[in-house]
Short mmCIF file of C-alpha atoms and ligand atoms in Angstrom, two decimals:
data_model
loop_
_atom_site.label_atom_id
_atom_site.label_comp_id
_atom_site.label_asym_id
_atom_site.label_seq_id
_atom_site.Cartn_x
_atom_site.Cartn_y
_atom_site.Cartn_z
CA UNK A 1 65.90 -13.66 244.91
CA UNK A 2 66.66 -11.98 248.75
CA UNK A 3 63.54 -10.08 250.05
CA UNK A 4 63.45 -6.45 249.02
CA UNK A 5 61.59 -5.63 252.27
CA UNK A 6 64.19 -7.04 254.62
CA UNK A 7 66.97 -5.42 256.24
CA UNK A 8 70.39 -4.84 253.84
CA UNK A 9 73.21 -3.67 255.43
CA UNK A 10 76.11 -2.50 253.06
CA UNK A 11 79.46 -2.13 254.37
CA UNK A 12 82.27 0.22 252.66
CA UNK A 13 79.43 2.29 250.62
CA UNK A 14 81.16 5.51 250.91
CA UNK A 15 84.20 3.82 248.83
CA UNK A 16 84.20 2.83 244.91
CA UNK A 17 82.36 -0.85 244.87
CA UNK A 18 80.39 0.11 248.16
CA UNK A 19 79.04 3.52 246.23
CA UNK A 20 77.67 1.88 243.09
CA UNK A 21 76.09 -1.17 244.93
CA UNK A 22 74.22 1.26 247.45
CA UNK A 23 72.80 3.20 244.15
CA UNK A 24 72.02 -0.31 242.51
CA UNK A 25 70.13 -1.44 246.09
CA UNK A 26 67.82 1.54 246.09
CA UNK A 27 67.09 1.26 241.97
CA UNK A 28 66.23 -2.59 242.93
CA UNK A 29 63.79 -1.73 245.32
CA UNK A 30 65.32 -2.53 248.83
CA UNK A 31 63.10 -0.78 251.16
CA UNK A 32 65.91 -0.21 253.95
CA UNK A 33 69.08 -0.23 252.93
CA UNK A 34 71.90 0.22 256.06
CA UNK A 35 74.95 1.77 254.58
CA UNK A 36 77.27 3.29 257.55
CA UNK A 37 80.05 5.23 256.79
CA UNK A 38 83.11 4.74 258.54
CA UNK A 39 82.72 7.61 260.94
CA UNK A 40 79.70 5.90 262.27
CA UNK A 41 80.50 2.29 262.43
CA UNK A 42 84.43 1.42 262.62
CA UNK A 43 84.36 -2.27 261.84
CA UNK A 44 87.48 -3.09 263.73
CA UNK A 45 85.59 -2.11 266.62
CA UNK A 46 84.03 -5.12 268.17
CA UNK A 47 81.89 -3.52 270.78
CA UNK A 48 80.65 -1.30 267.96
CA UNK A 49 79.90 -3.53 265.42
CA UNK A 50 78.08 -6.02 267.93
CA UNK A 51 75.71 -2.75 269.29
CA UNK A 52 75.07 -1.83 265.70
CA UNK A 53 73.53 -5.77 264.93
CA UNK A 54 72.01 -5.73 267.81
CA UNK A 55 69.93 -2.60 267.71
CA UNK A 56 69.82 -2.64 263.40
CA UNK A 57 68.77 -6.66 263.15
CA UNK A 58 70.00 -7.07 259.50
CA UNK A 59 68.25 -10.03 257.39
CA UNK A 60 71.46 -9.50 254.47
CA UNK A 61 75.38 -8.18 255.43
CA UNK A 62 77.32 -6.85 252.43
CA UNK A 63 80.79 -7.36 253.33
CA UNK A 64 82.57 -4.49 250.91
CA UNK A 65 84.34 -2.52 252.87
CA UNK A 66 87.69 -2.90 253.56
CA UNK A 67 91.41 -1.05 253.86
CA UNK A 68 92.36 -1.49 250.01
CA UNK A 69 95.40 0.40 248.25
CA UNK A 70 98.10 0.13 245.20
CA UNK A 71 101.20 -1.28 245.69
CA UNK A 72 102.37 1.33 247.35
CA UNK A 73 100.77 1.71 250.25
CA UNK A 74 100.43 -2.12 251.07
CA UNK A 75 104.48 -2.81 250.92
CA UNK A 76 104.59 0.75 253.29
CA UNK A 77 102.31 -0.54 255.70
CA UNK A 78 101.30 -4.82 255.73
CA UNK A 79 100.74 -4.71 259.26
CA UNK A 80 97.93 -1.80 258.83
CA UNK A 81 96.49 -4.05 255.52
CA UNK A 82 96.44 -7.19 257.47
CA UNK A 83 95.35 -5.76 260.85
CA UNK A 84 92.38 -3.65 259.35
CA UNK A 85 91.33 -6.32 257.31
CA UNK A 86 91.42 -9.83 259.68
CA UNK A 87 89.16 -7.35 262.60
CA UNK A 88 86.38 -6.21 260.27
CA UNK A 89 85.76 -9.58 258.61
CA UNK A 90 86.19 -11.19 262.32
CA UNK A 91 83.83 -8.98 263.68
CA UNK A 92 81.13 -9.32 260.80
CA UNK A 93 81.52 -12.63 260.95
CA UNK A 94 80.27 -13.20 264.42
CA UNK A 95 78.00 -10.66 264.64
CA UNK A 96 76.22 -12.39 261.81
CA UNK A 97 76.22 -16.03 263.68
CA UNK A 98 75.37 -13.93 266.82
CA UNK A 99 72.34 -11.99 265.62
CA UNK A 100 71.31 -14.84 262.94
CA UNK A 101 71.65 -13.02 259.38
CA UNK A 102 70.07 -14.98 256.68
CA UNK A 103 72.73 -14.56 254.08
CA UNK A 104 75.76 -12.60 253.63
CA UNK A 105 78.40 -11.79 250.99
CA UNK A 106 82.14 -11.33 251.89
CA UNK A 107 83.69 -9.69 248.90
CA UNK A 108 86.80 -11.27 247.25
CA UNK A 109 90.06 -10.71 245.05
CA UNK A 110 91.99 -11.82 242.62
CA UNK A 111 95.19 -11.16 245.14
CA UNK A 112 94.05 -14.01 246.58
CA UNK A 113 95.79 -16.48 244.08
CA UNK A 114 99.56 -18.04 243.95
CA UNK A 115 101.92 -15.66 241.81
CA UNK A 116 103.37 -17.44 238.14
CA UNK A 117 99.97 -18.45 236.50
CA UNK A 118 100.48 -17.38 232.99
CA UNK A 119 96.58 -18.88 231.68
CA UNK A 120 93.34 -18.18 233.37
CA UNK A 121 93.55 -18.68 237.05
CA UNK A 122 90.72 -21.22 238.01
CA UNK A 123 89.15 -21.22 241.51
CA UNK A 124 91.11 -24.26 242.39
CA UNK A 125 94.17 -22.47 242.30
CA UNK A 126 93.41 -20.79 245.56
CA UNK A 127 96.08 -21.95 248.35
CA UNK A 128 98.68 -23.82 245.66
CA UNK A 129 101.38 -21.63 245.84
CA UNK A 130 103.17 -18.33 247.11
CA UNK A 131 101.15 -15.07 247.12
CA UNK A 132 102.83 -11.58 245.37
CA UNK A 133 104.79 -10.32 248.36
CA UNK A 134 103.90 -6.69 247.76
CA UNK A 135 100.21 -7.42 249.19
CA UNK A 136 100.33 -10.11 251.26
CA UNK A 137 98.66 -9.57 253.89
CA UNK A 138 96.06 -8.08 252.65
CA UNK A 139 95.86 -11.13 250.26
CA UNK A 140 95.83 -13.27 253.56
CA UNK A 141 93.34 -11.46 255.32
CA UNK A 142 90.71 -11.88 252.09
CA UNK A 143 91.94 -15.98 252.24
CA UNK A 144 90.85 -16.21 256.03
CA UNK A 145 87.55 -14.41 255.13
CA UNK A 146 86.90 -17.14 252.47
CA UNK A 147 87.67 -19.84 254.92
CA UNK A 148 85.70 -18.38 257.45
CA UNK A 149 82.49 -18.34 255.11
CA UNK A 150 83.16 -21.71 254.79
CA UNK A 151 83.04 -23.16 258.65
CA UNK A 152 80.60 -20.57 259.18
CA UNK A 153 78.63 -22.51 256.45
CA UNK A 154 79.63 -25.65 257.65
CA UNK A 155 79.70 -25.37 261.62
CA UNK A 156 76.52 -22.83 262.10
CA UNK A 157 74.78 -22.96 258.70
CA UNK A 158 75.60 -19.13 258.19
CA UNK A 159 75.39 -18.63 254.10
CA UNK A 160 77.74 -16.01 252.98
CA UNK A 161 78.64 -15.74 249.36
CA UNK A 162 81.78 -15.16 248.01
CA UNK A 163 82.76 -13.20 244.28
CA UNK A 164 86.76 -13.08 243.81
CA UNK A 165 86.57 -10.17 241.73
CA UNK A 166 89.37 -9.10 239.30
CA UNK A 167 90.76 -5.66 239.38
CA UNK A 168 87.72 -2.90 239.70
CA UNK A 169 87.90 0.70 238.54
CA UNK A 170 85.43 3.09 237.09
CA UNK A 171 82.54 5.27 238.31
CA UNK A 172 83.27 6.17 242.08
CA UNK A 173 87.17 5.51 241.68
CA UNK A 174 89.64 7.65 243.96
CA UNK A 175 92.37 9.96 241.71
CA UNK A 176 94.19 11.29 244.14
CA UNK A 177 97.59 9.34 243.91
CA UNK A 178 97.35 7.63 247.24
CA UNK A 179 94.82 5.81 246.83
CA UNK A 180 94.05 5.60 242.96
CA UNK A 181 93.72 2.11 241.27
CA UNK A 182 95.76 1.52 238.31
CA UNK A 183 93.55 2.38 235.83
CA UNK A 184 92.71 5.15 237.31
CA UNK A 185 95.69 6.84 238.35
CA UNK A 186 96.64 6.53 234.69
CA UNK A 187 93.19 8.26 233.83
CA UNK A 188 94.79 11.14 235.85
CA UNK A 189 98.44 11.16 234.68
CA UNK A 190 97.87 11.41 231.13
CA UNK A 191 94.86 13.83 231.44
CA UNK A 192 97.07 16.15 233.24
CA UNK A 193 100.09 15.54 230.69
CA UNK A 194 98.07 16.77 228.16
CA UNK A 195 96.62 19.81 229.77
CA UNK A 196 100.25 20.43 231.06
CA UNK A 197 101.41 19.89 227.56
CA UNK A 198 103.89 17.75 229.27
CA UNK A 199 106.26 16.55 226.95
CA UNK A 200 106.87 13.19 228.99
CA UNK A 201 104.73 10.50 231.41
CA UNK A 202 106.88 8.20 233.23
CA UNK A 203 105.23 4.65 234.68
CA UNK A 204 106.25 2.23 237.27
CA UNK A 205 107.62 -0.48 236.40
CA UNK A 206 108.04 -2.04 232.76
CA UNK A 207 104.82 -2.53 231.65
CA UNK A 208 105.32 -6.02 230.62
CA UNK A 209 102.37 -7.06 233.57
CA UNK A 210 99.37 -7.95 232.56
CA UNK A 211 96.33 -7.21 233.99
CA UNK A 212 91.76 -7.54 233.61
CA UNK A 213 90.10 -4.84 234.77
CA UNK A 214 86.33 -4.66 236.10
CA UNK A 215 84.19 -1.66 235.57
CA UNK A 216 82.23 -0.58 239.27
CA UNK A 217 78.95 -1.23 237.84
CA UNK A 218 79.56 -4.73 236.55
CA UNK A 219 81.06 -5.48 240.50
CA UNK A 220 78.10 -4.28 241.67
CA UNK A 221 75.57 -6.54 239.53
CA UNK A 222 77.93 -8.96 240.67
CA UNK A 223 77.19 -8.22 244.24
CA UNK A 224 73.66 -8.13 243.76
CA UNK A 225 73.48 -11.67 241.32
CA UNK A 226 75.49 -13.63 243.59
CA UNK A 227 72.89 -12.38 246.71
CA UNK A 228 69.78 -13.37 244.32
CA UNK A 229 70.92 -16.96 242.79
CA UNK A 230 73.95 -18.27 244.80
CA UNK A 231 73.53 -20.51 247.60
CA UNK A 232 76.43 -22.23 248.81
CA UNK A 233 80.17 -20.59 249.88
CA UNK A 234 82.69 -21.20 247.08
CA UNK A 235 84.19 -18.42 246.12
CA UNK A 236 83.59 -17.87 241.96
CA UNK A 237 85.59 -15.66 240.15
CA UNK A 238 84.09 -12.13 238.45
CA UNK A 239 85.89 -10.85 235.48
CA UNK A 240 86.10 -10.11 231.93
CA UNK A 241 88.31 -12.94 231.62
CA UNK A 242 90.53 -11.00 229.19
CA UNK A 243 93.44 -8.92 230.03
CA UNK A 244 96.15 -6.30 228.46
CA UNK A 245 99.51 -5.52 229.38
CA UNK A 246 99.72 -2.12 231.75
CA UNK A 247 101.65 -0.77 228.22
CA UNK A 248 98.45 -2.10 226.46
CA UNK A 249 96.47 -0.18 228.66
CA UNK A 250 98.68 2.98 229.28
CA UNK A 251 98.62 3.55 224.93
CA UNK A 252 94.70 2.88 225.35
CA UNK A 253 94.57 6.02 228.18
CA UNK A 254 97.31 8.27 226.14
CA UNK A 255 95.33 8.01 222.41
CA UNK A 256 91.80 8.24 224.52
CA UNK A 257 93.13 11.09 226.66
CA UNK A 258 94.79 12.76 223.34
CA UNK A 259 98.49 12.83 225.07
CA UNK A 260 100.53 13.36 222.37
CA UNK A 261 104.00 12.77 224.54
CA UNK A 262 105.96 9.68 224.99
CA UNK A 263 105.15 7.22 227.71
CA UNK A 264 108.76 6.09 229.99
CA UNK A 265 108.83 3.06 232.14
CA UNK A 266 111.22 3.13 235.44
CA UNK A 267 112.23 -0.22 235.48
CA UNK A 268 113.00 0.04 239.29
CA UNK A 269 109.85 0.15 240.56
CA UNK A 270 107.66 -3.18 240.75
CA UNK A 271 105.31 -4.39 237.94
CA UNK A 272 103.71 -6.82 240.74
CA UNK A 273 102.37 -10.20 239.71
CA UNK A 274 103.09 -10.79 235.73
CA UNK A 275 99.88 -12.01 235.21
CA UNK A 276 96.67 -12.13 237.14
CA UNK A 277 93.48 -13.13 234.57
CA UNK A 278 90.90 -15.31 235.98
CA UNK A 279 89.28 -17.95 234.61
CA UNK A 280 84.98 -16.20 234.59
CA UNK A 281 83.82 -19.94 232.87
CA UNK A 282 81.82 -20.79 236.03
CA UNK A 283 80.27 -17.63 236.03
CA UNK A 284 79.45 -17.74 232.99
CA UNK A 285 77.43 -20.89 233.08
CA UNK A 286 75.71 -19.45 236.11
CA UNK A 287 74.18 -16.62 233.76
CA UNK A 288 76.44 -13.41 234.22
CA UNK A 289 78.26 -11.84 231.92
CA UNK A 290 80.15 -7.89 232.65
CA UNK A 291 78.22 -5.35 230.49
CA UNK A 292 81.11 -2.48 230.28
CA UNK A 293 84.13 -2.91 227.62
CA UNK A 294 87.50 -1.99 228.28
CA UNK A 295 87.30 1.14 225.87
CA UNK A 296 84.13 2.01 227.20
CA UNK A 297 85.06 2.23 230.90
CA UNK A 298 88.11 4.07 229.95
CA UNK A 299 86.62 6.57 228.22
CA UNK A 300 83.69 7.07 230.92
CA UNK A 301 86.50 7.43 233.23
CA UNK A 302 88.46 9.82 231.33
CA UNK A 303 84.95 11.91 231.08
CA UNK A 304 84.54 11.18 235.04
CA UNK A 305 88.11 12.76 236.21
CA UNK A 306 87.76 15.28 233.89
CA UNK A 307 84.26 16.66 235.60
CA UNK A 308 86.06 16.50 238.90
CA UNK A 309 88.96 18.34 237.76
CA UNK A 310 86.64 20.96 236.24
CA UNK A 311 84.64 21.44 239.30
CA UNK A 312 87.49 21.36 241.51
CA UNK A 313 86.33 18.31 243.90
CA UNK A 314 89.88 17.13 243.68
CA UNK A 315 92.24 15.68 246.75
CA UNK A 316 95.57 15.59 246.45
N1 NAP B 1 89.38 -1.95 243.84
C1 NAP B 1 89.72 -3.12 243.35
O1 NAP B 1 90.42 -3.23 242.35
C2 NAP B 1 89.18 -4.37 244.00
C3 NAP B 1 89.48 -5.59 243.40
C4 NAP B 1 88.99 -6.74 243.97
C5 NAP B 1 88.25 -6.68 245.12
N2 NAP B 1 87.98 -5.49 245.70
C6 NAP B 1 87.21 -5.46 246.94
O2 NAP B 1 86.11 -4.58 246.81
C7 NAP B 1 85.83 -4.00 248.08
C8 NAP B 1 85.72 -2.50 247.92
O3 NAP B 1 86.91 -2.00 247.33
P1 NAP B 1 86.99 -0.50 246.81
O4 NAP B 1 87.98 -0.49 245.73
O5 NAP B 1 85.63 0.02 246.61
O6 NAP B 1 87.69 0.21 248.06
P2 NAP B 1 87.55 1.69 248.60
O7 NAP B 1 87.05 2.60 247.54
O8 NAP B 1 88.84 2.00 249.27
O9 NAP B 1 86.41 1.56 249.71
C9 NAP B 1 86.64 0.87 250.89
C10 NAP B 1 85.50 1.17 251.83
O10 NAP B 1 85.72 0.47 253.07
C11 NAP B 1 85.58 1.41 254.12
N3 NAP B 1 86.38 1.07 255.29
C12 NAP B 1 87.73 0.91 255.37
N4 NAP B 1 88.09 0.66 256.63
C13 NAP B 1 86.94 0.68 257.37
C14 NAP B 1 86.66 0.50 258.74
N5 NAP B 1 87.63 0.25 259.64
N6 NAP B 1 85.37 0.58 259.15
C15 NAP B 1 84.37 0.86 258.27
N7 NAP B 1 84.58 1.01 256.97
C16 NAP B 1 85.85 0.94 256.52
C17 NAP B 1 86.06 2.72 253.52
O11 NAP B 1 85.67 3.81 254.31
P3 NAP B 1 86.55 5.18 254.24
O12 NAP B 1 86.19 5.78 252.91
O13 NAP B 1 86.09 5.97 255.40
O14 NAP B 1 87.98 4.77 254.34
C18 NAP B 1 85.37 2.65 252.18
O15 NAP B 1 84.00 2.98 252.30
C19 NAP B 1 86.93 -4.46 249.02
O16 NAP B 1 86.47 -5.52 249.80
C20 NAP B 1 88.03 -4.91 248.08
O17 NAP B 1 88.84 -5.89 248.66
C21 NAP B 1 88.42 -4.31 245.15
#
């Protein structure tokens, strides 16, 4: 296990992973727990993120944050995805080796696999193949932070700890349509349908996609397991290692929600990668297991963006 008394710092805690892991830190008894919010500490800023090591000392980096979005806003801007992305991890990167962290974690995703897998996707898959075009870069930008764990590891003796988590949603998600998640964004369409009494919801795409989905709290034991009881850079996969088509899922939301209209697909827009289910097995035999079911997540997030609608705390 890391040393509760040491230094923690957290990146990305004001976002959905980051906000659940910074609540799970303080209930597991880290005594000083860093957690900067963007405002304070742009990681793309080299200068910055050098001063901040250098006056902070952290024993433990969290590597969380990062620009994420749908599929939207990654084909509208790959250069901002890419950019963002490659600077932060560069910068925390060598402001680890510089200041001499003890261990670190770099945060992974499943976008980080070859499209047209149609079983589990095992760790080795990693770099056999063509990644989905609509995220790309971002997709890149989580590959080089792998590889840079690695010759970290390998040229300095830097530790950093990688989970290649599936597709996250749950307590601390984002419902405004910009920047929901999947999941989530469904959450909100078919809540409002039904207290529109909408007769109609029309999805992207077909529906035919499959997808496994990750509830916030099980990333963030995942976060805090991989810090207490792995020790060498490989990235391992964190998932349910089950998935359902998005039509699966949307019928799920509707009879949850208590939509009584009919779902429509629009065919023109993209369904993304057909399949994208990872293989958890080494996980597994490494002793963790995700606590939250599918239905269960679902419906806490139903209850979730319905307090936030009630109280009015919505953005756009
Ligand atoms: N969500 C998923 O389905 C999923 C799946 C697999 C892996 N992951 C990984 O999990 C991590 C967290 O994802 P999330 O869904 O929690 O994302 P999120 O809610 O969008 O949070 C991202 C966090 O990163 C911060 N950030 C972005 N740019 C920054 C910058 N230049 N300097 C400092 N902080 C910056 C954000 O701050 P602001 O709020 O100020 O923008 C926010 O706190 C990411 O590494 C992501 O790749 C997520």
């Amino acid at each position: 296990m890391i040393d509760r008394n040491k230094t923690i710092l957290l990146t990305g805690a004001t976002g959905m992973v980051g906000g659940v892991t910074r609540t799970l830190l303080e209930q597991s008894g880290f005594s000083r727990v860093l957690a900067p919010a963007r405002q304070d500490l742009d990681l793309t800023d080299e200068s910055a993120v050098y001063g901040y090591f250098a006056r902070e000392r952290p024993a433990y980096v969290l590597m969380v944050g990062a620009r994420v979005g749908g599929i939207a806003a990654n084909m509208q801007d790959p250069v901002g995805f890419t950019d963002v992305n490659l600077r932060m991890n560069l910068n925390l990167f060598s402001a680890s080796h510089r200041y001499g962290t003890e261990k670190n974690l770099f945060l992974g995703s499943s976008c980080i696999y070859p499209i047209g897998h149609t079983g589990l996707i095992p760790e080795s898959a990693l770099l056999t193949g063509e990644l989905e075009p609509t995220n790309e870069g971002y997709a890149l930008s989580k590959i080089v932070g792998l590889k840079l764990a690695r010759y970290y590891w390998q040229q300095h003796g830097l530790l950093t700890v990688c989970p290649m988590l599936s597709n996250v949603y749950g307590t601390g998600d984002h419902f405004d349509l910009g920047r929901a998640h999947v999941l989530s964004a469904l959450v909100r369409r078919f809540v409002d349908a039904r207290d529109n009494g909408a007769e109609s919801v029309t999805l992207w795409g077909t529906g035919v996609a499959r997808r496994e989905f990750l509830h916030s709290e099980d990333a963030a034991r995942a976060v805090l397991f991989f810090m207490d009881h792995i020790d060498q850079p490989d990235h391992i996969n964190v998932g349910l290692g089950t998935d359902v088509t998005i039509r699966e899922l949307a019928d799920l939301i509707a009879q949850a929600t208590g939509f009584l209209g009919e779902v429509r697909w629009d065919p023109s827009k993209p369904d993304g990668m057909l399949r994208k289910c990872l293989d958890t097995s080494k996980l597994q035999a490494l002793g963790f297991t995700p606590r939250v079911t599918l239905g269960e997540g679902i419906r806490r997030t139903i209850a979730e963006y319905e307090t936030i609608k009630r109280t009015g705390a919505l953005k756009s």
